[in-house]
Coordinates of C-alpha atoms and ligand atoms in Angstrom, one line a residue:
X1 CA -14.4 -4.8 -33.6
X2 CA -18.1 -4.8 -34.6
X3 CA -19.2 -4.0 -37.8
X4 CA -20.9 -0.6 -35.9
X5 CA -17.4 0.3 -34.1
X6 CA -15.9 -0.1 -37.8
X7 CA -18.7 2.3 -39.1
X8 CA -18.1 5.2 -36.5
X9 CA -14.3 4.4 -37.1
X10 CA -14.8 5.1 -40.7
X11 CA -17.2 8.0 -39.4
X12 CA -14.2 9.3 -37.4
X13 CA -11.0 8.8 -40.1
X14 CA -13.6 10.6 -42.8
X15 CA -14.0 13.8 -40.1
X16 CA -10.4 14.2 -40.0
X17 CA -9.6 14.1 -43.9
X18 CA -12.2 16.2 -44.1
X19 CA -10.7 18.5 -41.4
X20 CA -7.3 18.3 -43.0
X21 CA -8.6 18.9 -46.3
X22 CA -10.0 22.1 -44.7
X23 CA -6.9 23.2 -43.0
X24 CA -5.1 22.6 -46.5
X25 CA -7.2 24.8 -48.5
X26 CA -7.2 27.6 -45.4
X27 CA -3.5 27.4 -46.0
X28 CA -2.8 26.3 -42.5
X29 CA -0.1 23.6 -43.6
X30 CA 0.9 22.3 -40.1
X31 CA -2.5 21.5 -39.0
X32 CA -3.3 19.7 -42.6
X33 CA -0.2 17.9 -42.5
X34 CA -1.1 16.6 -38.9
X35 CA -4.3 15.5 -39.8
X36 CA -3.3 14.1 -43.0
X37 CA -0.8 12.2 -41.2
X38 CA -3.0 10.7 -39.0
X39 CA -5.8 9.7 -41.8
X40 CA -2.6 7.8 -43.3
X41 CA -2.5 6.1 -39.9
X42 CA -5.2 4.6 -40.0
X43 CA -4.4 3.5 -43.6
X44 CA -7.7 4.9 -44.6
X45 CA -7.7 6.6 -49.0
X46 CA -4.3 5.8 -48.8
X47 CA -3.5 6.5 -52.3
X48 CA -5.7 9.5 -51.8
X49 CA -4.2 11.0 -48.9
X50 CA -0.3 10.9 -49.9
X51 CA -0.7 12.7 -53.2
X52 CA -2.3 15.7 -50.8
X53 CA 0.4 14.9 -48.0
X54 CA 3.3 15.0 -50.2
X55 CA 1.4 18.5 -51.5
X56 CA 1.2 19.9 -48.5
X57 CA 5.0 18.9 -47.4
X58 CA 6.1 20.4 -50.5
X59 CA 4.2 23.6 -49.8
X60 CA 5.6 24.4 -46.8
X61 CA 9.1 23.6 -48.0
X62 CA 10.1 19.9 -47.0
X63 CA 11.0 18.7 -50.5
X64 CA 13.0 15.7 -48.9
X65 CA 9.4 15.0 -46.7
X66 CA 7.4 15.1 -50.5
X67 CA 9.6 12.8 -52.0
X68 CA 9.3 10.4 -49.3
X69 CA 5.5 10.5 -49.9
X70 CA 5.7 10.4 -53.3
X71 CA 8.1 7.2 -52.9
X72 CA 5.3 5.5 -50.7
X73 CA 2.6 6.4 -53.0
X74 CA 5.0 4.6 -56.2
X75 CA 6.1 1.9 -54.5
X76 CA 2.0 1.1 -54.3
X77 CA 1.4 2.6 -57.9
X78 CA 4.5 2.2 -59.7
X79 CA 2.9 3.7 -63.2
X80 CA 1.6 6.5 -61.0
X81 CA 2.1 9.6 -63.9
X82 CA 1.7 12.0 -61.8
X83 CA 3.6 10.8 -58.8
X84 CA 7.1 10.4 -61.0
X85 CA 6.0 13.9 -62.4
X86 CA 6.0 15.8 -59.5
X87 CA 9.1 13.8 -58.0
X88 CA 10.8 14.7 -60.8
X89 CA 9.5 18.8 -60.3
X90 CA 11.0 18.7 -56.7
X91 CA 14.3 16.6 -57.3
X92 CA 14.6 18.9 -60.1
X93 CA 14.5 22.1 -57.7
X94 CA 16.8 20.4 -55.4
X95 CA 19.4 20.6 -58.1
X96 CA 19.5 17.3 -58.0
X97 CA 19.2 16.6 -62.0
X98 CA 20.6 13.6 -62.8
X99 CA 17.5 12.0 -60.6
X100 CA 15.1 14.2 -61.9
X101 CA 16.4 12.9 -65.3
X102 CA 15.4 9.1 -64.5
X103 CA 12.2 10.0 -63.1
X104 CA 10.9 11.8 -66.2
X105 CA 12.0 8.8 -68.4
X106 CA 10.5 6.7 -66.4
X107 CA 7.2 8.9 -66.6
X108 CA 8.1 9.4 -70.2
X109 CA 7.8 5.1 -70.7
X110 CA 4.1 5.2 -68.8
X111 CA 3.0 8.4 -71.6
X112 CA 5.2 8.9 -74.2
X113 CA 3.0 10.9 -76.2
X114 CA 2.7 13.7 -73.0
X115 CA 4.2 17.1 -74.1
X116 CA 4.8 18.5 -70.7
X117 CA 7.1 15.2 -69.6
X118 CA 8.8 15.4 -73.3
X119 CA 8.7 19.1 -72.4
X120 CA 10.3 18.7 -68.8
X121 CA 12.6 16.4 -69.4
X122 CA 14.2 18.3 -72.6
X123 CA 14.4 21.2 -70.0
X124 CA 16.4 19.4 -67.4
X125 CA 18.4 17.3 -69.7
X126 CA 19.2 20.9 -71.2
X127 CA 20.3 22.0 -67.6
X128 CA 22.5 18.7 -66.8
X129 CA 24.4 19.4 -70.7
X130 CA 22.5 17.0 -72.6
X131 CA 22.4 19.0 -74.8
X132 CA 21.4 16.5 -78.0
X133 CA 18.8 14.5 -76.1
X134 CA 17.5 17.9 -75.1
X135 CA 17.2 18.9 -78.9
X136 CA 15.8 15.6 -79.8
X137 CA 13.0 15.8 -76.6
X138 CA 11.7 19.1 -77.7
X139 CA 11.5 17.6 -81.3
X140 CA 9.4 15.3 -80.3
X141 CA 7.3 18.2 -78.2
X142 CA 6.8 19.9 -81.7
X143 CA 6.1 16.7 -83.8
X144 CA 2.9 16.9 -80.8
X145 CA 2.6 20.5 -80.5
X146 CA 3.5 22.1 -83.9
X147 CA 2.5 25.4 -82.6
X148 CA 4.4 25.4 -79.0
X149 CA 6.8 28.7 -79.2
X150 CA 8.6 27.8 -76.2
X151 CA 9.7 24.4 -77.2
X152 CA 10.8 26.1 -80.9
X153 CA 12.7 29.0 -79.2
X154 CA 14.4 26.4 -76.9
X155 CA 15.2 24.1 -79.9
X156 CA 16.7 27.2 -81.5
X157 CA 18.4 28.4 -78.7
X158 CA 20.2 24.7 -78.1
X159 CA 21.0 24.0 -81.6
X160 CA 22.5 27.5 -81.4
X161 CA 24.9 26.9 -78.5
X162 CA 26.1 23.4 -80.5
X163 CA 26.3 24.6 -84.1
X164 CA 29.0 27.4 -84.7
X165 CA 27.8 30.5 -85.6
X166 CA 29.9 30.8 -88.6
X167 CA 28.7 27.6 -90.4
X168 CA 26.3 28.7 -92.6
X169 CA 28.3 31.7 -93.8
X170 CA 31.5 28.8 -94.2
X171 CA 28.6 26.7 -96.2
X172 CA 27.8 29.9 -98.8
X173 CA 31.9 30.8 -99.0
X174 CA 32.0 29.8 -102.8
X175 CA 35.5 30.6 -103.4
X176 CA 36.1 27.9 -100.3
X177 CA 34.1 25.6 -101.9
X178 CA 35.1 25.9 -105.4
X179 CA 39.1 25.0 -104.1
X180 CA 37.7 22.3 -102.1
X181 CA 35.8 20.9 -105.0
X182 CA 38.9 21.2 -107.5
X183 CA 41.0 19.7 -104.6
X184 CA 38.7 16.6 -104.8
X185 CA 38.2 16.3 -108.3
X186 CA 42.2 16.2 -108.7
X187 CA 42.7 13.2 -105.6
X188 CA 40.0 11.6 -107.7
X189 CA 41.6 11.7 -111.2
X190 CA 44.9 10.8 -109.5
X191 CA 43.2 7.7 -107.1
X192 CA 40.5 6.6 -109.5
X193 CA 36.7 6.7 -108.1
X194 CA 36.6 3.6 -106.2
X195 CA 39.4 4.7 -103.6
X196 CA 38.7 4.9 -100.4
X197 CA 37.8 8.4 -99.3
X198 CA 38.1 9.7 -95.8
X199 CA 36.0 12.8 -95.2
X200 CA 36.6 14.1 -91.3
X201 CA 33.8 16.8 -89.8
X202 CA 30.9 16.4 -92.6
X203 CA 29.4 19.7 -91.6
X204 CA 26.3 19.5 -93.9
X205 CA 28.3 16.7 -96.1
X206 CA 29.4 19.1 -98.8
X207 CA 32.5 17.6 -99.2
X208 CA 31.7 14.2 -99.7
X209 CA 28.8 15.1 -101.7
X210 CA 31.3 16.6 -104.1
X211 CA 33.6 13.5 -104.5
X212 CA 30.4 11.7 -105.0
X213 CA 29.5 13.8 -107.7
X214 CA 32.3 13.4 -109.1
X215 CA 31.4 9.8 -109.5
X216 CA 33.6 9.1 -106.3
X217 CA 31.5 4.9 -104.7
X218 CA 33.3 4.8 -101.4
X219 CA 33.3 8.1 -99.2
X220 CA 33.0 7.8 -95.3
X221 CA 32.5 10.8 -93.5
X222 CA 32.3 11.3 -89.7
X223 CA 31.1 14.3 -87.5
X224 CA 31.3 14.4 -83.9
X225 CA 28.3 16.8 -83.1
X226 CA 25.3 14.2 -83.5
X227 CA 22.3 17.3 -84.9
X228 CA 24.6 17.6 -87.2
X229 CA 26.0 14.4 -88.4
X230 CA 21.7 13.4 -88.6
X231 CA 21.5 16.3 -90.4
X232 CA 24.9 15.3 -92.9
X233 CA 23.1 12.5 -93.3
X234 CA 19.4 13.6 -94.3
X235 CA 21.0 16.3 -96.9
X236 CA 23.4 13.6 -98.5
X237 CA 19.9 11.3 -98.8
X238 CA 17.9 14.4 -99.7
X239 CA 20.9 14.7 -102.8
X240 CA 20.6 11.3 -103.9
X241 CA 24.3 10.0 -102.7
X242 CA 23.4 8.0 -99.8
X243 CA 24.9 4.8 -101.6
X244 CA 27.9 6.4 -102.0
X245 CA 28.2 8.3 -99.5
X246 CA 28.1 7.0 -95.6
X247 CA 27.6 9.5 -92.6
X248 CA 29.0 8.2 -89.2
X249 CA 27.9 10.2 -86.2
X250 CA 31.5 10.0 -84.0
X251 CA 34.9 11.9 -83.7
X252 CA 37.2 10.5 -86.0
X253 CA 39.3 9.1 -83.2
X254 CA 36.1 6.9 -83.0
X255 CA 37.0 5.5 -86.4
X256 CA 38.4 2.4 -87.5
X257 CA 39.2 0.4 -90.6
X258 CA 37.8 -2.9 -90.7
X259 CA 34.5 -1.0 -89.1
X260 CA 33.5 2.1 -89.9
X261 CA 36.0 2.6 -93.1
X262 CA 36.1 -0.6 -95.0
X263 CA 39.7 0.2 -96.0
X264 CA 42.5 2.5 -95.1
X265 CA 41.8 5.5 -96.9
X266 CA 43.5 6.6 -100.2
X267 CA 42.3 10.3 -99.6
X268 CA 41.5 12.6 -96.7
X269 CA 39.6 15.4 -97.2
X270 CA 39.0 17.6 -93.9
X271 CA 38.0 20.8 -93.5
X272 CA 38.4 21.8 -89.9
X273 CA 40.7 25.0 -90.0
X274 CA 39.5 27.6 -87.5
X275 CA 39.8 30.8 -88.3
X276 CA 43.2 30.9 -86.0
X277 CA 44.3 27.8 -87.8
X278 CA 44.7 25.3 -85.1
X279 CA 41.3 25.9 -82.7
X280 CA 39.6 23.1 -84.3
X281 CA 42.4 20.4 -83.5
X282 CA 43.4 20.2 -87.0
X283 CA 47.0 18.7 -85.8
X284 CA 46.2 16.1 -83.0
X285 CA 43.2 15.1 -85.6
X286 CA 45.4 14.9 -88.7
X287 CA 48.3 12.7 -86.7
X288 CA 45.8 10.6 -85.3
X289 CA 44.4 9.8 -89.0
X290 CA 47.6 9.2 -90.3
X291 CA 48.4 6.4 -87.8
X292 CA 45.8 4.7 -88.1
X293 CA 43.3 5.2 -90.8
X294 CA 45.0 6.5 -93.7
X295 CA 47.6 4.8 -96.4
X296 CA 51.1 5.2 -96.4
X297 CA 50.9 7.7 -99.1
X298 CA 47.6 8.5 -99.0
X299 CA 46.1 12.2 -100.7
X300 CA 46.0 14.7 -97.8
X301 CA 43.4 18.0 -98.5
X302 CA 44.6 20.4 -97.1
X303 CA 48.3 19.7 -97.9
X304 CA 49.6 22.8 -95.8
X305 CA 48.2 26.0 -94.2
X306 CA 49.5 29.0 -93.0
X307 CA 49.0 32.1 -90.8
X308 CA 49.9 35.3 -92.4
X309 CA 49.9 38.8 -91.0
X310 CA 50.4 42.0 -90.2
X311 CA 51.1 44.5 -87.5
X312 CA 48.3 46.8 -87.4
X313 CA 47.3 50.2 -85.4
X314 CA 43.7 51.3 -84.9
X315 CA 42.1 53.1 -82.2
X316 CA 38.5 51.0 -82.8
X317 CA 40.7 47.4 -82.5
X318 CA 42.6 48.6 -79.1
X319 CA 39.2 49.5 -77.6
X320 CA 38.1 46.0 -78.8
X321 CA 41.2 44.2 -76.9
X322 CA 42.8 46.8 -74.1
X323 CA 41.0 49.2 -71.2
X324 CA 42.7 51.7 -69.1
X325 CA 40.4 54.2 -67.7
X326 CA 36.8 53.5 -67.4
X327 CA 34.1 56.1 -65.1
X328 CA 37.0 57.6 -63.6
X329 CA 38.7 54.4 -62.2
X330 CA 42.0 52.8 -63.3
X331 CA 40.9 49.4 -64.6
X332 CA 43.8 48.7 -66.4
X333 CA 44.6 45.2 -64.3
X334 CA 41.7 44.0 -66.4
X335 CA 44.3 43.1 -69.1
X336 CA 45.6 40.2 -67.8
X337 CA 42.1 39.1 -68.4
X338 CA 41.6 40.3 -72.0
X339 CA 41.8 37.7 -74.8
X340 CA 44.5 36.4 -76.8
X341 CA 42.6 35.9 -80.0
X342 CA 39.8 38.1 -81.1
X343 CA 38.0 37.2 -84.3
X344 CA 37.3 40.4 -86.1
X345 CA 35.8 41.3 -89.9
X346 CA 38.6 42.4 -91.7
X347 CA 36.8 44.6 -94.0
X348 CA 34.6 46.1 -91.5
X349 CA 37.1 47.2 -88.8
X350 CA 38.7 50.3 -89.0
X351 CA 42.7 49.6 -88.8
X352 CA 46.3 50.8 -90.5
X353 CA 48.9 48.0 -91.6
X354 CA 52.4 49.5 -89.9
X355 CA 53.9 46.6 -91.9
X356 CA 54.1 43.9 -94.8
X357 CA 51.9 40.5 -94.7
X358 CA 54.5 37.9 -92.7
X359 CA 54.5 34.7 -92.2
X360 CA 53.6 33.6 -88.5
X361 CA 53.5 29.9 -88.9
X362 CA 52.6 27.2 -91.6
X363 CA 52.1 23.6 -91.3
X364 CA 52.7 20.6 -93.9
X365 CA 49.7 18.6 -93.2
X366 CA 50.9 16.1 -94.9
X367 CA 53.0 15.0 -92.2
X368 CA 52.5 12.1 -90.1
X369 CA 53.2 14.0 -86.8
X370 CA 53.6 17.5 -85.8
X371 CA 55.7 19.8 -83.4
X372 CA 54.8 22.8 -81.5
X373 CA 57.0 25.5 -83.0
X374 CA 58.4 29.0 -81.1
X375 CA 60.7 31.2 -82.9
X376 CA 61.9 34.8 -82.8
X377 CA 61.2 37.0 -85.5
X378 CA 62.1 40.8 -86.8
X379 CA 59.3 42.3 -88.6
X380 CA 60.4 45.8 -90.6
X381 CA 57.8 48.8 -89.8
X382 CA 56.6 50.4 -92.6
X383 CA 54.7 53.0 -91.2
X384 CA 55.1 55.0 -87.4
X385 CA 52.1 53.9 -85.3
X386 CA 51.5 52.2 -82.1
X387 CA 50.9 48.6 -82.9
X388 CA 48.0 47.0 -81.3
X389 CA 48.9 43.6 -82.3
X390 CA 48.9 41.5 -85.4
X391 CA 45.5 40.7 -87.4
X392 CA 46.1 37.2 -89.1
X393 CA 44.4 35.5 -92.1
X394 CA 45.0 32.1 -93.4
X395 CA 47.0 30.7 -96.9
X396 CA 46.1 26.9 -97.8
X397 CA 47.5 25.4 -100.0
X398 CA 44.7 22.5 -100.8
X399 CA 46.6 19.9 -103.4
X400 CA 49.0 21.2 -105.8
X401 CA 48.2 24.9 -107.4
X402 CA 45.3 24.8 -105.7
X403 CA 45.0 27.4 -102.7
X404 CA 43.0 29.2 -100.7
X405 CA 43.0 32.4 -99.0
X406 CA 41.4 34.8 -96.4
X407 CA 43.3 37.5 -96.9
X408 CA 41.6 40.9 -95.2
X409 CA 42.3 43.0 -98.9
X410 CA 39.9 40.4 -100.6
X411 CA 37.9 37.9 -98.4
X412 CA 34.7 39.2 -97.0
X413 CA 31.6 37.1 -96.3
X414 CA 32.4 33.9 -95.9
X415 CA 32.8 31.6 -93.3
X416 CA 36.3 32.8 -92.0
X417 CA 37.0 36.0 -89.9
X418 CA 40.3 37.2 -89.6
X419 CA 42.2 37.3 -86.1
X420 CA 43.6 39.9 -83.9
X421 CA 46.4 39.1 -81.7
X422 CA 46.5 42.0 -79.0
X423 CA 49.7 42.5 -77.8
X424 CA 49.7 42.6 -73.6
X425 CA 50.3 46.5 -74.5
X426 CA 50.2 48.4 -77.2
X427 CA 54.0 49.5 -78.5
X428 CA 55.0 52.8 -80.5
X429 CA 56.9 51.7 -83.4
X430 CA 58.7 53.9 -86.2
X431 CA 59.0 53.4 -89.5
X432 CA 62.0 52.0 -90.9
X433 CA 62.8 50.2 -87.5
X434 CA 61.7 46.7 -86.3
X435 CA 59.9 45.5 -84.4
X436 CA 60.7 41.7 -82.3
X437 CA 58.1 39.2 -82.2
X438 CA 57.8 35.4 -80.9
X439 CA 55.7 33.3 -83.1
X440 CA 54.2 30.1 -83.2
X441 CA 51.9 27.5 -82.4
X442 CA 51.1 25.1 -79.1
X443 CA 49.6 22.7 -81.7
X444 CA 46.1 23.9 -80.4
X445 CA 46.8 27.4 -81.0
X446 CA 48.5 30.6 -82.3
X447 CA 51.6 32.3 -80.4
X448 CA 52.0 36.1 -81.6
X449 CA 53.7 38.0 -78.8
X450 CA 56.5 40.8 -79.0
X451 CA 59.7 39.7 -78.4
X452 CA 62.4 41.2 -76.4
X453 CA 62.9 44.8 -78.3
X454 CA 66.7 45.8 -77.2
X455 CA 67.7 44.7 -80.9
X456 CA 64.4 46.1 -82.5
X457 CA 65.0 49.9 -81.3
X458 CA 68.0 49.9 -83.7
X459 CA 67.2 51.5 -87.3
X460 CA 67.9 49.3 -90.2
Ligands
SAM501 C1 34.5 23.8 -90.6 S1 33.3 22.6 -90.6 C2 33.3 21.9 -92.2 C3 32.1 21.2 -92.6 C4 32.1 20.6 -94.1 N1 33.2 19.6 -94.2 C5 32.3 21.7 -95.1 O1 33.4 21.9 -95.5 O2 31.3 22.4 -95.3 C6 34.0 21.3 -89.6 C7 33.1 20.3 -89.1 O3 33.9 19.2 -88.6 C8 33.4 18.7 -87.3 N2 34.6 18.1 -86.7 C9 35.7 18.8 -86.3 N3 36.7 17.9 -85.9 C10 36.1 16.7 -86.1 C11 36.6 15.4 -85.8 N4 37.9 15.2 -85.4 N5 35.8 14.3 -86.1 C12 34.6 14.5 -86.6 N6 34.1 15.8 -86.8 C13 34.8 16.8 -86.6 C14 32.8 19.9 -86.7 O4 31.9 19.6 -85.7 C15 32.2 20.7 -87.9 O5 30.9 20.3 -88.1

């Protein structure tokens, strides 16, 4: 070709971006595309012409077509920002997040200090459940935006879907606190300060801060939520007791001595009773401590817990567990959906005891393994109603005189509700008879049912 055939060549290919360019901004996508297509051809601007190619192939739809443009345009430009950007947009849209995941790092790598990468990967890693990396991505989107609202509320909103609702009232419970504390002090006076101390869920790292205070050297504490175990670990420092006092971010089935714990440990201290007792796998976490990372006769706090109750009636608590009617239709099939286990204040709720405080269940904690447990009981009516179900409380006993309670006549404001167990149906009992009840635990969870009621309907 002479160099004047190569001129009006140019001439030509320039015509045509120029037309497609045109057509793009008209909004005529299939002629653009065409023409964009063929400027490519001719391998004319080529890193130019697929940005605006992969544009207009997104525009009218063809994510799949985009990507493909965008890949030619990386594999040419591999720190191409904007090209791993908007691959990232539309794998993103095609739900495929995991991809879109990759291609933000890898945009993240070429400009780490760019908010709306930070910002759009936190989103999506928020989407695909990662949820810590999410938290610690929009961190870093306000350590370079202070003022961004949107990243703040999404921080919030995250944090608030990992960290339980109740902890911060559980953190101000002083009467929990002050038991806890005299629990420790007493393992302490009975171990000496340089045992080993185990301390499982650190929460904000109360608990071992209070053995370290009390002049406790060798506490290990773990947490299995990350935010918060970095958290443990920046109010222990912020107290002065990180010497004493180490924070490791696992489950303590992650554990092991030798590694994390230096030594088997001469006392376990472990809050991590739900408010139903078992929720928070107190059982599979206490048996797997004892086999392999406590002593022989190692201190256990809590020693034993219990699940007392009552049978109760109120109008406000059936409304809150069992529907019948509703606009006119019979919705009652609805409760073979409704919950087992309703948290509920105690002191707030309007309900009637129909009987004495029982005992559902207690555990010794102290045990090296546990069994679930079923067993029929008859509980005496002391007053005619029609029992909704039983609301439950908690009695733990931490080390020796040393208990704690939640009991509904007294507790209010701290970190525990109580529980209602609905019954399937609410039953009319009469005062003076009794009423039949299973009762138990799963290991994970409370059992309060009624029981068969043929003996029940006889008066004492
Ligand atoms: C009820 S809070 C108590 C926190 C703190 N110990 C206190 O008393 O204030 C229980 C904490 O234990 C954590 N946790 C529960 N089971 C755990 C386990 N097996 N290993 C590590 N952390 C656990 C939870 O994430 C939660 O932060």
């Amino acid at each position: 070709m002479t160099t004047s055939d190569k001129g009006e060549a140019a001439g030509l290919v320039g015509r045509s971006l120029n037309e497609a360019m045109h057509f793009h901004a008209m909004g005529d996508l299939d002629r653009a595309e065409k023409q964009y297509v063929q400027v490519l051809s001719k391998e004319y601007r080529t890193t130019d012409i697929l940005p605006l190619l992969a544009s207009v192939v997104a525009k009218r739809g063809d994510a799949e077509a985009a990507i493909y443009y965008w890949d030619k345009l990386l594999a040419i430009d591999p720190r191409h920002l904007t090209g791993y950007l908007e691959k990232a947009n539309l794998l993103r849209g095609m739900g495929k997040t995991a991809e879109a995941i990759t291609c933000y790092e890898i945009a993240r790598t070429i400009a780490p200090e760019n908010p709306l990468i930070r910002n759009n990967l936190a989103v999506t890693m928020a989407e695909f459940g990662r949820k810590d990396d999410a938290l610690q991505e929009f961190n870093h989107v306000l350590r370079l935006q202070p003022g961004n609202i949107n990243a703040y509320h999404q921080m919030r909103r995250l944090s608030t879907s990992i960290v339980p609702f109740w902890h911060v009232a559980m953190m101000n419970d002083v009467s929990r606190n002050d038991a806890f504390e005299a629990a420790i002090l007493k393992a302490i006076e009975m171990r000496g300060k340089d045992a080993q101390i185990l301390d499982i869920g650190s929460g904000s790292g109360l608990l071992s801060m209070m053995a370290a205070r009390a002049g406790a050297t060798n506490v290990v504490t773990c947490e299995s939520v990350p935010v918060i175990a970095r958290m443990a670990e920046a109010i222990v420092a912020d107290n002065g007791y990180s010497e004493q006092v180490k924070v490791v971010s696992k489950p303590s089935t992650g554990l092991s001595v030798g590694k994390e714990l230096s030594a088997k440990a001469e006392i376990l201290v472990s809050e991590i009773l739900s408010s139903d007792l078992l929720a928070e796998h107190v059982l599979s976490t206490f048996e797997d401590a004892q086999s392999r990372l406590l002593t022989d006769d190692a201190i256990v706090i809590p020693q034993r817990a219990a699940a007392i109750g009552c049978l109760v009636s109120s109008q406000t608590l059936t409304d809150y567990s069992h529907v019948k009617t509703v606009s006119g239709f019979n919705v009652q099939r609805f409760n073979g959906l409704a919950p087992m286990a309703l948290p509920i204040h105690g002191t707030m709720s309007d309900w009637t005891r129909l009987s004495d405080d029982f005992e559902i269940t207690s555990v010794d904690l102290t045990r090296k393994t546990f069994e679930a447990e079923l067993r029929q009981v008859a509980i005496p009516v002391t007053t005619s109603g029609t029992v909704v179900g039983v609301v439950q409380w908690m009695h733990v006993d931490l080390l020796d005189d040393i208990t704690f309670a939640n009991h509904p006549d007294d507790y209010h404001d701290g970190g525990w509700l109580q529980i209602l167990h609905p019954f399937p149906e609410p039953i009319a009992v009469e005062a003076g008879s009794s009423l039949n009840l299973l009762v138990g635990h799963d290991k994970k969870s409370l059992i309060v049912l009624p029981g068969p009621q043929k003996r029940a309907a006889s008066k004492n």
